[in-house]
């Protein structure tokens, strides 16, 4: 009780002193002015750029660059790489920024790498654009650790098989240079990945051959049979018009995307069509036999397309355009529809689920009605 009274007295004295100060309105003015000056500093969201590192190379200062990665590559995050330390090759967009060696470390769902450059020309690197590096504080820079004439940098790796912006600061010119680097997942040892990657070299060779006007087989693989020279007309069938289900498998791409199986199979005028539903919402169109088919789903839903089935029991080559990588990229896939699996539309998971819910609802209603009559009889 004594402690409570002491607290009350202390609060009373503070309140009285505040009232006395209120009688002198100008007494608090200096403190208010200082507080007003401090608030912008305390709550400012601006980041002060590092002094002496504001220049960005441009024009003739920048050497020609080259594209990193191969056609069809899809970013692989840490969840697709087993935890371990690996040697990995790194592509660079600049011949003046060659990464001689790299060690990738995967741990706790994150990746980082120690990269080695056979030069001491670069004082810092920054994971981002050169323009952003020039505006960033020095604590955001990754400083070189120099050993035996080699520069080592420890950098975060957000994904493999994806071009990453990486700016380097030249000690000689005192300027930032924009680069792109790519950690090549195909150079990891066997078993490092939880998925199987396609042969990007063959895909790239096929694309190059096609771009050069050579549409014949040039790699010993039928990957050169691109989607726009495939048959475009759906196969004829003796089945009656209606809805069916069919098992379908898919290969190609990075192995991350998938399609629902069984899929809808439509027979229209004795011709096969199928509704394909992807595991992603990032596909905006498909190409079959040179014809484009647009996404039918609403925004945010998994991409869905109704396409002609031009082959049964053998791979049907299609292209699908994905925006998951940022810029749209057409990726080639092989779909195989299995004729022996054609069955009732009830085998489609969505249809089966609806039927189960309908049956459950009927049982609940019937049970409620039965319960009502049982209770009514008991009252009588």
Coordinates of C-alpha atoms in Angstrom, one line a residue:
X1 CA 0.0 0.0 0.0
X2 CA 2.9 2.3 0.8
X3 CA 4.4 1.7 -2.6
X4 CA 1.2 2.6 -4.3
X5 CA 0.9 5.9 -2.4
X6 CA 4.5 6.7 -3.4
X7 CA 3.7 6.1 -7.1
X8 CA 0.6 8.3 -6.8
X9 CA 2.6 11.2 -5.3
X10 CA 5.2 10.9 -8.0
X11 CA 2.6 11.0 -10.8
X12 CA 1.0 14.0 -9.1
X13 CA 4.3 15.9 -8.9
X14 CA 5.0 15.2 -12.6
X15 CA 1.5 16.4 -13.6
X16 CA 1.9 19.6 -11.6
X17 CA 5.2 20.4 -13.1
X18 CA 3.8 19.9 -16.6
X19 CA 1.0 22.4 -15.8
X20 CA 3.5 24.9 -14.6
X21 CA 5.5 24.5 -17.8
X22 CA 2.2 25.1 -19.7
X23 CA 2.0 28.6 -18.2
X24 CA 5.3 29.4 -19.9
X25 CA 4.5 28.6 -23.6
X26 CA 7.9 29.6 -24.9
X27 CA 9.8 27.6 -22.4
X28 CA 9.3 24.4 -24.5
X29 CA 10.0 26.0 -27.8
X30 CA 13.7 25.1 -28.1
X31 CA 13.0 21.4 -27.4
X32 CA 10.1 21.4 -29.9
X33 CA 12.4 22.9 -32.6
X34 CA 15.1 20.3 -32.0
X35 CA 12.5 17.5 -32.1
X36 CA 11.1 18.8 -35.4
X37 CA 14.6 18.8 -36.9
X38 CA 15.3 15.2 -35.6
X39 CA 12.1 13.6 -36.9
X40 CA 12.9 13.7 -40.6
X41 CA 16.3 12.2 -39.9
X42 CA 14.8 9.5 -37.5
X43 CA 12.1 8.5 -39.9
X44 CA 13.6 9.1 -43.3
X45 CA 13.4 6.1 -45.6
X46 CA 16.3 7.4 -47.8
X47 CA 19.5 5.4 -47.9
X48 CA 22.7 7.4 -48.2
X49 CA 24.9 6.2 -51.1
X50 CA 28.5 5.3 -50.5
X51 CA 30.8 8.3 -51.2
X52 CA 33.2 7.7 -54.0
X53 CA 31.3 4.9 -55.6
X54 CA 28.6 6.8 -57.6
X55 CA 30.0 6.5 -61.2
X56 CA 28.5 3.9 -63.6
X57 CA 30.3 2.9 -66.8
X58 CA 28.4 3.6 -70.0
X59 CA 28.8 3.9 -73.7
X60 CA 32.3 3.1 -75.0
X61 CA 33.4 2.2 -71.5
X62 CA 31.3 -0.9 -71.6
X63 CA 32.5 -3.9 -73.6
X64 CA 30.1 -6.0 -75.7
X65 CA 28.1 -8.6 -73.7
X66 CA 26.8 -12.1 -74.4
X67 CA 23.7 -13.9 -73.3
X68 CA 24.1 -16.3 -70.4
X69 CA 22.3 -19.7 -70.1
X70 CA 20.6 -21.9 -72.7
X71 CA 17.2 -22.0 -74.3
X72 CA 14.5 -23.4 -72.1
X73 CA 16.3 -23.1 -68.8
X74 CA 14.0 -22.6 -65.8
X75 CA 15.2 -21.1 -62.4
X76 CA 15.9 -23.7 -59.7
X77 CA 15.6 -22.5 -56.1
X78 CA 17.2 -24.2 -53.1
X79 CA 14.3 -26.6 -52.6
X80 CA 15.5 -28.5 -55.7
X81 CA 19.1 -28.9 -54.6
X82 CA 20.2 -31.3 -51.8
X83 CA 22.0 -29.7 -48.9
X84 CA 25.7 -30.0 -49.6
X85 CA 28.7 -28.1 -50.9
X86 CA 29.3 -28.4 -54.7
X87 CA 31.7 -27.2 -57.4
X88 CA 29.6 -25.4 -60.1
X89 CA 30.3 -23.6 -63.3
X90 CA 29.2 -20.0 -63.6
X91 CA 28.5 -18.2 -67.0
X92 CA 29.2 -14.5 -67.3
X93 CA 27.9 -12.0 -69.8
X94 CA 31.3 -10.2 -69.9
X95 CA 34.7 -11.5 -71.0
X96 CA 36.3 -9.1 -68.5
X97 CA 34.5 -10.8 -65.6
X98 CA 35.2 -14.4 -65.9
X99 CA 34.5 -16.6 -62.9
X100 CA 37.3 -19.3 -62.9
X101 CA 35.9 -21.4 -60.0
X102 CA 32.8 -21.4 -57.8
X103 CA 31.8 -23.4 -54.7
X104 CA 28.0 -23.6 -54.1
X105 CA 26.8 -24.1 -50.5
X106 CA 23.2 -25.2 -49.9
X107 CA 21.9 -25.1 -46.3
X108 CA 18.7 -24.4 -44.5
X109 CA 16.8 -23.7 -47.6
X110 CA 19.2 -21.1 -48.9
X111 CA 22.1 -21.0 -51.3
X112 CA 25.3 -19.0 -51.4
X113 CA 28.5 -19.3 -53.4
X114 CA 32.2 -18.4 -53.2
X115 CA 33.3 -17.3 -56.6
X116 CA 36.9 -16.8 -57.7
X117 CA 38.1 -14.3 -60.3
X118 CA 41.6 -14.5 -61.7
X119 CA 42.2 -10.8 -61.1
X120 CA 42.5 -8.1 -58.4
X121 CA 40.9 -5.4 -60.5
X122 CA 37.5 -5.5 -58.7
X123 CA 37.2 -4.1 -55.2
X124 CA 33.5 -4.8 -54.7
X125 CA 30.6 -6.6 -56.3
X126 CA 26.9 -5.9 -55.8
X127 CA 24.1 -8.3 -56.5
X128 CA 21.9 -6.0 -58.6
X129 CA 22.3 -3.5 -61.4
X130 CA 25.2 -1.1 -61.7
X131 CA 22.7 1.8 -61.2
X132 CA 21.4 0.3 -57.9
X133 CA 25.0 -0.3 -56.8
X134 CA 25.9 3.4 -57.3
X135 CA 23.0 4.4 -55.0
X136 CA 23.5 1.7 -52.3
X137 CA 25.4 2.2 -49.0
X138 CA 28.8 0.6 -48.7
X139 CA 27.6 -2.0 -46.2
X140 CA 25.6 -3.6 -49.1
X141 CA 28.7 -4.1 -51.2
X142 CA 30.5 -7.5 -51.2
X143 CA 34.2 -6.9 -50.6
X144 CA 36.9 -8.9 -52.3
X145 CA 39.0 -11.3 -50.3
X146 CA 42.4 -11.4 -52.1
X147 CA 44.6 -14.5 -51.9
X148 CA 47.6 -15.2 -54.1
X149 CA 46.5 -12.7 -56.8
X150 CA 43.0 -14.1 -56.9
X151 CA 39.8 -12.3 -55.7
X152 CA 37.1 -14.3 -53.8
X153 CA 33.6 -13.0 -53.3
X154 CA 30.8 -14.7 -51.2
X155 CA 27.5 -14.0 -52.9
X156 CA 23.9 -15.0 -52.2
X157 CA 22.4 -17.2 -54.9
X158 CA 18.6 -16.8 -55.3
X159 CA 18.3 -19.5 -58.1
X160 CA 20.3 -21.6 -60.4
X161 CA 19.8 -21.6 -64.2
X162 CA 18.7 -18.0 -64.0
X163 CA 20.5 -14.8 -65.1
X164 CA 21.4 -12.8 -62.0
X165 CA 22.4 -9.1 -62.1
X166 CA 25.8 -8.6 -60.7
X167 CA 27.6 -5.2 -60.7
X168 CA 31.4 -5.1 -60.3
X169 CA 33.4 -2.0 -59.1
X170 CA 36.7 -1.5 -60.9
X171 CA 39.6 -0.2 -58.8
X172 CA 41.2 1.2 -61.9
X173 CA 38.4 3.2 -63.5
X174 CA 36.5 3.8 -60.2
X175 CA 33.2 2.8 -62.0
X176 CA 30.5 0.2 -61.7
X177 CA 30.0 -2.3 -64.5
X178 CA 26.8 -4.1 -65.1
X179 CA 27.1 -7.9 -65.6
X180 CA 24.9 -11.0 -65.6
X181 CA 26.0 -14.3 -64.2
X182 CA 24.3 -17.7 -64.2
X183 CA 25.0 -20.7 -62.0
X184 CA 24.7 -23.6 -64.3
X185 CA 22.8 -26.5 -62.6
X186 CA 23.7 -28.9 -65.4
X187 CA 27.3 -28.8 -64.1
X188 CA 26.4 -30.1 -60.6
X189 CA 27.5 -33.7 -59.8
X190 CA 25.0 -36.5 -60.3
X191 CA 22.4 -36.7 -57.5
X192 CA 22.8 -33.1 -56.4
X193 CA 19.3 -32.2 -57.8
X194 CA 16.0 -33.7 -56.7
X195 CA 14.7 -33.5 -60.3
X196 CA 16.0 -34.6 -63.7
X197 CA 17.0 -31.8 -66.1
X198 CA 16.5 -32.0 -69.9
X199 CA 19.4 -31.9 -72.2
X200 CA 19.7 -28.2 -72.8
X201 CA 22.5 -28.6 -75.2
X202 CA 20.4 -30.6 -77.6
X203 CA 17.5 -28.2 -77.2
X204 CA 19.7 -25.3 -77.9
X205 CA 21.2 -27.0 -80.9
X206 CA 17.7 -27.8 -82.3
X207 CA 16.6 -24.1 -81.8
X208 CA 19.8 -22.9 -83.5
X209 CA 19.2 -25.2 -86.4
X210 CA 15.6 -24.1 -86.7
X211 CA 16.5 -20.4 -86.5
X212 CA 19.1 -21.0 -89.3
X213 CA 16.4 -22.5 -91.6
X214 CA 17.4 -26.1 -91.2
X215 CA 14.2 -27.8 -90.0
X216 CA 15.5 -31.3 -90.6
X217 CA 17.0 -33.5 -87.9
X218 CA 20.4 -32.1 -87.1
X219 CA 21.1 -33.5 -83.6
X220 CA 20.1 -37.1 -83.9
X221 CA 17.0 -36.3 -81.8
X222 CA 13.4 -35.6 -82.8
X223 CA 13.6 -32.5 -80.7
X224 CA 14.0 -30.6 -84.0
X225 CA 10.4 -31.4 -84.8
X226 CA 9.2 -28.2 -83.4
X227 CA 5.5 -27.6 -82.5
X228 CA 4.8 -25.3 -85.5
X229 CA 5.5 -28.0 -88.1
X230 CA 3.5 -30.7 -86.4
X231 CA 0.0 -31.8 -87.7
X232 CA -2.6 -29.3 -86.7
X233 CA -5.8 -31.4 -87.3
X234 CA -7.2 -33.6 -84.5
X235 CA -7.3 -37.3 -85.0
X236 CA -10.4 -39.1 -86.3
X237 CA -12.2 -41.5 -83.9
X238 CA -15.2 -43.8 -84.2
X239 CA -16.2 -42.9 -80.7
X240 CA -19.5 -41.0 -80.3
X241 CA -19.5 -37.3 -79.6
X242 CA -19.3 -36.5 -75.9
X243 CA -17.0 -36.1 -72.9
X244 CA -14.5 -38.7 -71.8
X245 CA -11.3 -39.0 -69.7
X246 CA -7.9 -40.0 -70.9
X247 CA -4.5 -40.5 -69.2
X248 CA -1.8 -38.2 -70.4
X249 CA 1.9 -37.8 -69.6
X250 CA 4.3 -35.0 -70.3
X251 CA 8.1 -34.7 -70.8
X252 CA 10.3 -31.7 -71.6
X253 CA 11.0 -28.3 -70.0
X254 CA 12.8 -28.3 -66.6
X255 CA 10.7 -31.0 -65.1
X256 CA 9.1 -28.5 -62.6
X257 CA 5.8 -28.1 -64.4
X258 CA 3.2 -30.8 -64.7
X259 CA -0.3 -31.3 -66.1
X260 CA -3.4 -33.0 -64.6
X261 CA -4.0 -36.6 -65.5
X262 CA -6.5 -38.0 -66.4
X263 CA -7.6 -35.1 -68.5
X264 CA -10.8 -34.2 -70.2
X265 CA -11.2 -35.8 -73.7
X266 CA -13.8 -34.3 -76.0
X267 CA -15.1 -35.9 -79.1
X268 CA -16.6 -33.4 -81.6
X269 CA -17.6 -34.5 -85.0
X270 CA -15.6 -37.7 -84.4
X271 CA -12.4 -35.7 -83.7
X272 CA -10.3 -35.7 -80.5
X273 CA -9.7 -32.6 -78.4
X274 CA -8.4 -32.4 -74.8
X275 CA -8.6 -29.9 -72.0
X276 CA -5.1 -29.6 -70.5
X277 CA -4.7 -28.1 -67.0
X278 CA -1.2 -27.0 -65.9
X279 CA 0.3 -26.9 -62.4
X280 CA 1.0 -23.2 -62.9
X281 CA -0.9 -20.1 -63.7
X282 CA 2.0 -18.6 -65.7
X283 CA 1.2 -20.1 -69.2
X284 CA -0.6 -17.7 -71.5
X285 CA -0.8 -19.7 -74.7
X286 CA 0.1 -23.1 -76.3
X287 CA 1.0 -23.9 -79.9
X288 CA 0.0 -27.1 -81.6
X289 CA 0.8 -27.6 -85.3
X290 CA 1.5 -23.9 -85.7
X291 CA -1.8 -22.8 -84.3
X292 CA -2.0 -20.8 -81.1
X293 CA -4.5 -21.6 -78.3
X294 CA -5.1 -19.1 -75.5
X295 CA -5.4 -19.7 -71.8
X296 CA -9.1 -20.2 -70.8
X297 CA -8.8 -19.9 -67.0
X298 CA -9.4 -16.8 -64.9
X299 CA -6.6 -14.7 -63.5
X300 CA -4.8 -16.5 -60.7
X301 CA -6.2 -20.0 -61.6
X302 CA -4.0 -22.7 -63.1
X303 CA -3.6 -22.3 -66.9
X304 CA -6.1 -24.4 -68.9
X305 CA -6.2 -25.0 -72.7
X306 CA -8.4 -26.9 -75.1
X307 CA -6.2 -28.3 -77.8
X308 CA -6.6 -30.8 -80.7
X309 CA -5.1 -34.2 -80.1
X310 CA -3.0 -34.9 -83.1
X311 CA -1.3 -38.1 -81.9
X312 CA -2.3 -41.1 -79.8
X313 CA 0.1 -43.5 -78.0
X314 CA 3.1 -41.4 -79.3
X315 CA 4.6 -38.1 -78.3
X316 CA 2.7 -35.0 -79.5
X317 CA 5.0 -32.0 -79.7
X318 CA 3.6 -28.7 -78.4
X319 CA 5.0 -25.4 -77.2
X320 CA 3.8 -23.5 -74.2
X321 CA 4.6 -19.9 -73.5
X322 CA 5.4 -19.2 -69.8
X323 CA 5.8 -15.8 -68.1
X324 CA 7.2 -17.4 -64.9
X325 CA 10.8 -16.3 -65.9
X326 CA 9.8 -12.6 -66.3
X327 CA 10.1 -12.3 -70.0
X328 CA 7.8 -14.7 -72.0
X329 CA 9.6 -17.9 -73.1
X330 CA 8.2 -20.6 -75.3
X331 CA 9.2 -24.1 -74.1
X332 CA 8.8 -27.3 -75.9
X333 CA 6.9 -30.2 -74.3
X334 CA 5.9 -33.7 -75.5
X335 CA 2.4 -34.9 -74.5
X336 CA 1.5 -38.6 -74.8
X337 CA -2.2 -39.6 -74.8
X338 CA -3.0 -43.2 -74.1
X339 CA -5.9 -44.7 -76.0
X340 CA -6.4 -47.7 -73.8
X341 CA -7.0 -45.3 -70.8
X342 CA -10.1 -43.6 -72.4
X343 CA -12.9 -43.9 -70.0
X344 CA -15.8 -42.2 -68.3
X345 CA -15.6 -38.5 -67.6
X346 CA -16.3 -39.5 -63.9
X347 CA -12.7 -40.4 -63.6
X348 CA -11.6 -36.8 -63.8
X349 CA -10.6 -35.8 -60.3
X350 CA -12.8 -32.7 -60.3
X351 CA -15.9 -34.5 -61.5
X352 CA -15.3 -37.4 -59.0
X353 CA -15.0 -34.9 -56.2
X354 CA -18.2 -33.2 -57.1
X355 CA -20.0 -36.6 -57.2
X356 CA -18.7 -37.5 -53.8
X357 CA -19.9 -34.1 -52.4
X358 CA -23.3 -34.6 -54.0
X359 CA -23.7 -38.1 -52.5
X360 CA -22.5 -36.8 -49.1
X361 CA -25.1 -34.0 -49.3
X362 CA -27.9 -36.4 -50.2
X363 CA -26.9 -38.7 -47.3
X364 CA -26.9 -35.8 -44.9
X365 CA -30.3 -34.6 -46.0
X366 CA -31.7 -38.1 -46.0
X367 CA -30.3 -38.6 -42.5
X368 CA -31.9 -35.4 -41.3
X369 CA -35.3 -36.3 -42.7
X370 CA -35.1 -39.8 -41.1
X371 CA -34.1 -38.3 -37.8
X372 CA -37.0 -35.9 -37.9
X373 CA -39.6 -38.7 -38.5
X374 CA -38.0 -40.9 -35.7
X375 CA -38.3 -38.0 -33.2
X376 CA -41.9 -37.2 -34.4
X377 CA -43.0 -40.8 -33.7
X378 CA -41.3 -40.8 -30.3
X379 CA -43.3 -37.7 -29.3
X380 CA -46.5 -39.4 -30.4

